[in-house]
PDB file of C-alpha atoms in Angstrom:
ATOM      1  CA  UNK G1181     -40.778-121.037   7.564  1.00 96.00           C
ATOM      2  CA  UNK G1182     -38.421-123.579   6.406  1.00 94.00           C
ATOM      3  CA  UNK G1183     -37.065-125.300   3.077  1.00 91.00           C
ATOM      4  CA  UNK G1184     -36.702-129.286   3.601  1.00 88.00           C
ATOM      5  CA  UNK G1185     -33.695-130.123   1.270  1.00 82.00           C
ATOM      6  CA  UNK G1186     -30.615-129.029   3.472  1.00 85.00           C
ATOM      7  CA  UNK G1187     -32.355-127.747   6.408  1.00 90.00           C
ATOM      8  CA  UNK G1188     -34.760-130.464   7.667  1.00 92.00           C
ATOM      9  CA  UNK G1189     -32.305-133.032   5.752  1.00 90.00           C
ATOM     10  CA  UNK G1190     -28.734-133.978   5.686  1.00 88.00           C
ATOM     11  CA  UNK G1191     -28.743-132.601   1.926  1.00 82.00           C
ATOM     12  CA  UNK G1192     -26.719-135.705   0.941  1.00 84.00           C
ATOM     13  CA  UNK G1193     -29.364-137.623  -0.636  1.00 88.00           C
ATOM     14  CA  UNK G1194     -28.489-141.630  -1.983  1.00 91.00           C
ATOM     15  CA  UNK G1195     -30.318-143.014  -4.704  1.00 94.00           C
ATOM     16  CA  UNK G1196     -32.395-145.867  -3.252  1.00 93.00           C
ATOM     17  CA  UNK G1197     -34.923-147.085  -5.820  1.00 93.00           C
ATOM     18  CA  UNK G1198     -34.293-147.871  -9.361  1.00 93.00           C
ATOM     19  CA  UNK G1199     -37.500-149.138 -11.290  1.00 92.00           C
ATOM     20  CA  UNK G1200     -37.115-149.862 -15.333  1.00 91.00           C
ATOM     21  CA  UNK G1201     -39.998-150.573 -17.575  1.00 85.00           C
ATOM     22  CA  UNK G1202     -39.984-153.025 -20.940  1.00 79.00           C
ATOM     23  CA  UNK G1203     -36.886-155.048 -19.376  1.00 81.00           C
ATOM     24  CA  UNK G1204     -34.307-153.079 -19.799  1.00 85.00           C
ATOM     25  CA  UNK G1205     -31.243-153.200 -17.883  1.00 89.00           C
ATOM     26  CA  UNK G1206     -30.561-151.322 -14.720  1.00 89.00           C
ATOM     27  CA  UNK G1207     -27.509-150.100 -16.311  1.00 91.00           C
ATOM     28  CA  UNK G1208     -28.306-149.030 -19.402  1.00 91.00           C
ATOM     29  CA  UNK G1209     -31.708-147.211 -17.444  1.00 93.00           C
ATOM     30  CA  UNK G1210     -28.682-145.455 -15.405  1.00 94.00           C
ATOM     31  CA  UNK G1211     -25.997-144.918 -17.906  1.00 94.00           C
ATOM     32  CA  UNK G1212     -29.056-142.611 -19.683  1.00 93.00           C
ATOM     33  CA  UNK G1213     -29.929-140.852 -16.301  1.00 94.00           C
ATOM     34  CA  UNK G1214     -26.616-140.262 -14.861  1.00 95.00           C
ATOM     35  CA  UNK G1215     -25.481-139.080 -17.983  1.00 95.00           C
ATOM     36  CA  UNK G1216     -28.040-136.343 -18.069  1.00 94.00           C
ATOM     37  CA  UNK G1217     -27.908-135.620 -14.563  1.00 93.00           C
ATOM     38  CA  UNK G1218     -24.584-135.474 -14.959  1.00 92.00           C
ATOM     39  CA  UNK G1219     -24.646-132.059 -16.708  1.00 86.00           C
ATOM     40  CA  UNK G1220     -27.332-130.539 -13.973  1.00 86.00           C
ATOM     41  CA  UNK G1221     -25.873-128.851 -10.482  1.00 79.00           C
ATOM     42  CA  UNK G1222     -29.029-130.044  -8.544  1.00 78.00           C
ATOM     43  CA  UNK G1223     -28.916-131.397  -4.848  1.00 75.00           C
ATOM     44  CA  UNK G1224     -30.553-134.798  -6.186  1.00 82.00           C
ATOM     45  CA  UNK G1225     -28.421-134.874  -9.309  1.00 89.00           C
ATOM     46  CA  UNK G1226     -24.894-136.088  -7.371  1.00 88.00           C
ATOM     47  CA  UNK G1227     -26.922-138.930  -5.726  1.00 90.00           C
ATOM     48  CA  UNK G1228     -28.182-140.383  -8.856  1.00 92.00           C
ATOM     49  CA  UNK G1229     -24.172-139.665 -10.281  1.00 93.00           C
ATOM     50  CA  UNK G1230     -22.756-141.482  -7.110  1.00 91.00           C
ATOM     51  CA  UNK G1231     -25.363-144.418  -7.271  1.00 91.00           C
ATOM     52  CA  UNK G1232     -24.405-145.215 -10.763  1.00 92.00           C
ATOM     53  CA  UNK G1233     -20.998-145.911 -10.491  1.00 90.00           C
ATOM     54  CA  UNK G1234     -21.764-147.642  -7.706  1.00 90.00           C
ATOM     55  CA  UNK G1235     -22.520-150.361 -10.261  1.00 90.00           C
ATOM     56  CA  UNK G1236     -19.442-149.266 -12.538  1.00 91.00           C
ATOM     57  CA  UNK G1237     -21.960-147.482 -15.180  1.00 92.00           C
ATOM     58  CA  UNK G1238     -20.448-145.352 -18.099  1.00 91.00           C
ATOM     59  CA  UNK G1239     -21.518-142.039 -18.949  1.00 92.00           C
ATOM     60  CA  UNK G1240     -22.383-141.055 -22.082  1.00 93.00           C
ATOM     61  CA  UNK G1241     -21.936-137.749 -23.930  1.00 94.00           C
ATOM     62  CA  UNK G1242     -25.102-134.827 -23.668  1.00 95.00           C
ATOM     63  CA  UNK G1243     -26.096-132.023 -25.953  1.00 94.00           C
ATOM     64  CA  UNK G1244     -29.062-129.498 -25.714  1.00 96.00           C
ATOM     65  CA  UNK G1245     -28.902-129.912 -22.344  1.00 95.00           C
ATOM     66  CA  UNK G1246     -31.255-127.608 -20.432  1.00 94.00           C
ATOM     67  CA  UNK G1247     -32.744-127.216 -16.765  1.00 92.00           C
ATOM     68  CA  UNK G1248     -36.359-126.236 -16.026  1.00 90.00           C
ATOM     69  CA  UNK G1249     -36.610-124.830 -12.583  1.00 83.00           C
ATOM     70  CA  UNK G1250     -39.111-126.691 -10.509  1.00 81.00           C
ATOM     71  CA  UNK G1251     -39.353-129.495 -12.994  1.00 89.00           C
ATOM     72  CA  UNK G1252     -36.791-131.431 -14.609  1.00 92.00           C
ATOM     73  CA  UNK G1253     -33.672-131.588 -17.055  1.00 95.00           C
ATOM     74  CA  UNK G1254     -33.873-132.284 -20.939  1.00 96.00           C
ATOM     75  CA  UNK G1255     -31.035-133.766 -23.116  1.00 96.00           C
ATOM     76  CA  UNK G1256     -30.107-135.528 -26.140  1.00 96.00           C
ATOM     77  CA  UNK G1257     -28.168-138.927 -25.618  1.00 96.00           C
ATOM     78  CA  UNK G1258     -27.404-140.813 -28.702  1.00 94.00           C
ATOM     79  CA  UNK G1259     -29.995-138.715 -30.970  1.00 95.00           C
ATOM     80  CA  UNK G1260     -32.278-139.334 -28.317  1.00 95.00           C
ATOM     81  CA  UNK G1261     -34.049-136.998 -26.377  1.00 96.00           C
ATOM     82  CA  UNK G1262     -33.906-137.549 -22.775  1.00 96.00           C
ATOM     83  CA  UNK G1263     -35.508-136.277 -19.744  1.00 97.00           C
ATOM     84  CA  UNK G1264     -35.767-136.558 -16.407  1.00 96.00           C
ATOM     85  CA  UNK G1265     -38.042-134.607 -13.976  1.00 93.00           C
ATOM     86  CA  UNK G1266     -40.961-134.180 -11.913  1.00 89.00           C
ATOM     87  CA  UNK G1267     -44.996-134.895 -12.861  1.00 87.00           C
ATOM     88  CA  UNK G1268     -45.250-131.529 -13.929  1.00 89.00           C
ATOM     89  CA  UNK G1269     -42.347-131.906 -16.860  1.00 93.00           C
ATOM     90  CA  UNK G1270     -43.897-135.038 -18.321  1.00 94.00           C
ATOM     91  CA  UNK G1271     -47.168-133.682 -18.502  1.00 93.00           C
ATOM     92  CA  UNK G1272     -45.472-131.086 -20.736  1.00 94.00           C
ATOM     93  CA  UNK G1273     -44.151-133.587 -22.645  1.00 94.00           C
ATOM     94  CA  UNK G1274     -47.188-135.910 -22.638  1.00 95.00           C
ATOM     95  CA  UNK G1275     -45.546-138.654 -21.483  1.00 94.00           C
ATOM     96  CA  UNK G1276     -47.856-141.099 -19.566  1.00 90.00           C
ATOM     97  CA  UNK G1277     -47.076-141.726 -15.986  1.00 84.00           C
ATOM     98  CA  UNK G1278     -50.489-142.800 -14.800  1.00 82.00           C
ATOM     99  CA  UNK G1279     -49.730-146.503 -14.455  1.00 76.00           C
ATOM    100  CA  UNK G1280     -47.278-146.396 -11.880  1.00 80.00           C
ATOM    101  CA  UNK G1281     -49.122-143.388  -9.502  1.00 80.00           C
ATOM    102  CA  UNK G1282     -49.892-146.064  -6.728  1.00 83.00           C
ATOM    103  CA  UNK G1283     -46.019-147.716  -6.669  1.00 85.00           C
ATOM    104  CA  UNK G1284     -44.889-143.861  -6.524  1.00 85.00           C
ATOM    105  CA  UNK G1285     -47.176-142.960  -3.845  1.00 83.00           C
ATOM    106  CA  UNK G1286     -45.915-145.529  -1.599  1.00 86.00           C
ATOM    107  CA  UNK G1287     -41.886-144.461  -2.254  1.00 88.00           C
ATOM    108  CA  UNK G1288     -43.161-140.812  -1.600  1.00 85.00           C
ATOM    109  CA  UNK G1289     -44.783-141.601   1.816  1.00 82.00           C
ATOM    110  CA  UNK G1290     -41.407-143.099   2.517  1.00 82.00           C
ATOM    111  CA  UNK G1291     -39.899-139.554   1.892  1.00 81.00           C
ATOM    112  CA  UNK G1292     -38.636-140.406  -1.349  1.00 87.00           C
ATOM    113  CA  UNK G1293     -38.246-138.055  -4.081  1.00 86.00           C
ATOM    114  CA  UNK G1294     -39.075-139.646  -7.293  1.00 89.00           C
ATOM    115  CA  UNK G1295     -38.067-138.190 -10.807  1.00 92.00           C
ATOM    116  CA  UNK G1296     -39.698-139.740 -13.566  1.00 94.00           C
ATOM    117  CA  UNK G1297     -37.165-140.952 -17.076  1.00 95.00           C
ATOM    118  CA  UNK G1298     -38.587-140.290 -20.493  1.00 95.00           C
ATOM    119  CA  UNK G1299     -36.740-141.138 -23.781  1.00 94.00           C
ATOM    120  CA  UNK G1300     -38.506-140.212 -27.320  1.00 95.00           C
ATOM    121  CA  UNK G1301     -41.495-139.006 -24.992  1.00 94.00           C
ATOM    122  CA  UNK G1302     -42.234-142.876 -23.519  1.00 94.00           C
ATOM    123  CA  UNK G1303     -41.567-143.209 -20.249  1.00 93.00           C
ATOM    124  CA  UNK G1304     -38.585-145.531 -19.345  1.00 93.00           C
ATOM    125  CA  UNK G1305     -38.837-145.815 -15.495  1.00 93.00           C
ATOM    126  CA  UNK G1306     -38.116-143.892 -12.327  1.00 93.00           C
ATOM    127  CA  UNK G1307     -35.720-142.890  -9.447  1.00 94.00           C
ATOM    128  CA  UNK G1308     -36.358-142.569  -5.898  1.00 93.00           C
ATOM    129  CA  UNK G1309     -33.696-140.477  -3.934  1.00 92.00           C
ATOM    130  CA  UNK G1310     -33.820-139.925  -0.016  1.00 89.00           C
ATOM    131  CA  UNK G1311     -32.288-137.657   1.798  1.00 87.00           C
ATOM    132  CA  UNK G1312     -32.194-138.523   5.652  1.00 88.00           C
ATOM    133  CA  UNK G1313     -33.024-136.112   8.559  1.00 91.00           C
ATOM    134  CA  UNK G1314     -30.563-133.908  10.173  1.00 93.00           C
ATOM    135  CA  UNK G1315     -30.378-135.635  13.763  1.00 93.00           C
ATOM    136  CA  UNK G1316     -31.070-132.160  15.305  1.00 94.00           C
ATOM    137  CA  UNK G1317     -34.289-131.858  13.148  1.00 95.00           C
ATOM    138  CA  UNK G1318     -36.877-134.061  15.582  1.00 94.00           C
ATOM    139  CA  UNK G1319     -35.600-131.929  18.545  1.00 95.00           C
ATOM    140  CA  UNK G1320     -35.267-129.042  16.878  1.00 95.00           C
ATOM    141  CA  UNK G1321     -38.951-129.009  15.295  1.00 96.00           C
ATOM    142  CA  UNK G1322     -40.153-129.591  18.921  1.00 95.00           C
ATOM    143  CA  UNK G1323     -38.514-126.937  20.649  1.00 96.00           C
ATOM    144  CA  UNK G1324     -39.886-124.453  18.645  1.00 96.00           C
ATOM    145  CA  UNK G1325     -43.411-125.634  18.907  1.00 95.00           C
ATOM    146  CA  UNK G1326     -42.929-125.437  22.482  1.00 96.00           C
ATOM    147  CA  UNK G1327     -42.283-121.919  22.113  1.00 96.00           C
ATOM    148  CA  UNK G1328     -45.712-120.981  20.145  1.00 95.00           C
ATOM    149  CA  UNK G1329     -43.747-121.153  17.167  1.00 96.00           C
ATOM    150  CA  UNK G1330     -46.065-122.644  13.877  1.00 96.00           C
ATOM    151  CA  UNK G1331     -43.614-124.118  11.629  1.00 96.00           C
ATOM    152  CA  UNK G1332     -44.383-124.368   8.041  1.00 96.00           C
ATOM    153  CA  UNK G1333     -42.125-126.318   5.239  1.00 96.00           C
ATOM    154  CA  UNK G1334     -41.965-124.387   2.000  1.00 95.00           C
ATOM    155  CA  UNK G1335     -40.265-126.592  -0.671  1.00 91.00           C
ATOM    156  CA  UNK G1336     -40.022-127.529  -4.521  1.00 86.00           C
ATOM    157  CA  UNK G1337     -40.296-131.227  -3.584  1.00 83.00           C
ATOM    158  CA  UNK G1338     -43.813-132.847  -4.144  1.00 81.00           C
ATOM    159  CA  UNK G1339     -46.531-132.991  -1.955  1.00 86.00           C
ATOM    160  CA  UNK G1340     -46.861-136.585  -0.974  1.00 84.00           C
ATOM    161  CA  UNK G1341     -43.145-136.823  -0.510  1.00 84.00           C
ATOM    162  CA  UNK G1342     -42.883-133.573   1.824  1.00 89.00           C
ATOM    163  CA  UNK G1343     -46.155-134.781   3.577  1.00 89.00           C
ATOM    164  CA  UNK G1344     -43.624-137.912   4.612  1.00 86.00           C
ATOM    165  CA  UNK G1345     -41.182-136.257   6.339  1.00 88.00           C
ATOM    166  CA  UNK G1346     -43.625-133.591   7.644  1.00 91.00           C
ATOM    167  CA  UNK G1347     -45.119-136.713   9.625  1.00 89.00           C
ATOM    168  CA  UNK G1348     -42.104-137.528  10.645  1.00 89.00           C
ATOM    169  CA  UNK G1349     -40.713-134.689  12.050  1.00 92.00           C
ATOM    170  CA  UNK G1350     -44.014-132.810  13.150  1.00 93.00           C
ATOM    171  CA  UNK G1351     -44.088-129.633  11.250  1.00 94.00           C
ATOM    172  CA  UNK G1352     -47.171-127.736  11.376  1.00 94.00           C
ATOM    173  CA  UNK G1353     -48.150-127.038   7.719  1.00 95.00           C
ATOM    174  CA  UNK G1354     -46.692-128.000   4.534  1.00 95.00           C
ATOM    175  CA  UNK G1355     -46.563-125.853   0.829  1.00 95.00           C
ATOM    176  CA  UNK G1356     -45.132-128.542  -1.486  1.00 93.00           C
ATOM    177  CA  UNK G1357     -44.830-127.993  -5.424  1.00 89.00           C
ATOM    178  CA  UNK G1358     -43.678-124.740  -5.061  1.00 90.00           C
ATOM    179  CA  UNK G1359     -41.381-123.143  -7.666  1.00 85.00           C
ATOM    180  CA  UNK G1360     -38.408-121.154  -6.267  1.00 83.00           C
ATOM    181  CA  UNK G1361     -39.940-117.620  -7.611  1.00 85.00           C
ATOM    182  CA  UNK G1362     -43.645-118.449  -5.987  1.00 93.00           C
ATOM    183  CA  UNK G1363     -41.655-118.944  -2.249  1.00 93.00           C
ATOM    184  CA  UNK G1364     -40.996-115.181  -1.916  1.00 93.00           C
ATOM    185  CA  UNK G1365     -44.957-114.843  -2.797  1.00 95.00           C
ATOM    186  CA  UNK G1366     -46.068-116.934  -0.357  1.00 96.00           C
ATOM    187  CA  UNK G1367     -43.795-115.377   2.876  1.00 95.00           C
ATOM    188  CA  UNK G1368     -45.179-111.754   1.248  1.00 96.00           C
ATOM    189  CA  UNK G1369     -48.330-113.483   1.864  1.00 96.00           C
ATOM    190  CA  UNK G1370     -48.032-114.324   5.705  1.00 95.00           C
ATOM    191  CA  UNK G1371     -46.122-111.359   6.325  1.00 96.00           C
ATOM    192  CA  UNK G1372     -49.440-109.415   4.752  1.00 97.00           C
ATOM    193  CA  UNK G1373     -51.594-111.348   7.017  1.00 95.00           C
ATOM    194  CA  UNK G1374     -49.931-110.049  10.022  1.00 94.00           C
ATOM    195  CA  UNK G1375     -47.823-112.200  10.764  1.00 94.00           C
ATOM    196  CA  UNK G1376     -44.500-112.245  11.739  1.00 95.00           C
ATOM    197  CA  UNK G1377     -42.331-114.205   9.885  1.00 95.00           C
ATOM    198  CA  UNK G1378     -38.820-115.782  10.319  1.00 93.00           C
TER     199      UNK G1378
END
């Protein structure tokens, strides 16, 4: 059983796909999701940090900052509440994401990881981050099949996007969604099953 962030990956992901909604500005859309990110010590959060100042964007200050595990960060930017996250934190916020499923489905075939922006509730775009396979990973994958070995990916990303790189690299099954607490449950699980588990 393996994680994809890290292990399958490089774990140097690069922001790659900026989309904003209701023209505004690519760097205004950034200066509001860097800032934010900018407070969070995830993986994905340094990409979307080193992407905007790429483009020379200025960050702006953050209170009530939080992080929900498995779904997202929440701030306040200019009295503004701010967050950015997964489909799972805007359908606690209500925000509507529906209209731009299809677009997202694409990116996430691609491998991308795609974090939805919300100000005031209304969604304001998205990001796509990638993070690129380890050049050992193909190889490695392969080598263990060859043994007997089943490999299954166990990660917090989403489905469609760990599907992609599943493809990819030829892994044998795939639990996507997964919060960090439910991957203990679901090695328990095998391990209760008989199996033997690595």
């Amino acid at each position: 059983v393996i994680d994809k962030t890290g292990t399958l990956t490089v774990g140097k992901p690069k922001l790659v796909t900026v989309k904003t909604l209701n023209n505004l500005s690519q760097t205004d859309f950034l200066s509001l999701v860097a800032s934010l990110e900018n407070a969070s010590e995830h993986p994905l959060a340094s990409a979307i940090i080193a992407g905007a100042k790429e483009i020379n964007v200025a960050l702006k200050s953050v209170v009530n900052f939080s992080a929900l595990v498995g779904k997202g960060i929440r701030g306040v930017i200019d009295g503004r509440e701010v967050a950015v996250g997964n489909r799972a934190l805007m359908m606690e916020l209500g925000v509507d994401y529906k209209p731009f499923e299809v677009e997202m489905d694409a990116l996430r075939d691609d491998g991308q990881t795609i974090m939805f922006v919300a100000v005031e509730r209304k969604l304001l775009g998205f990001v796509g981050v990638i993070d690129p396979l380890k050049e050992n990973t193909l190889s490695a994958i392969q080598t263990l099949r060859g043994f007997g070995i089943k490999v299954v990916m166990l990660t917090g990303d989403n489905a469609k996007t760990a599907q992609g790189v599943a493809r990819k690299v030829g892994v044998d099954q795939v639990y996507a969604d997964v919060l960090p607490g439910q991957k203990a449950e679901i090695i328990k699980q095998m391990q209760s099953e008989g199996r033997f588990v690595a």
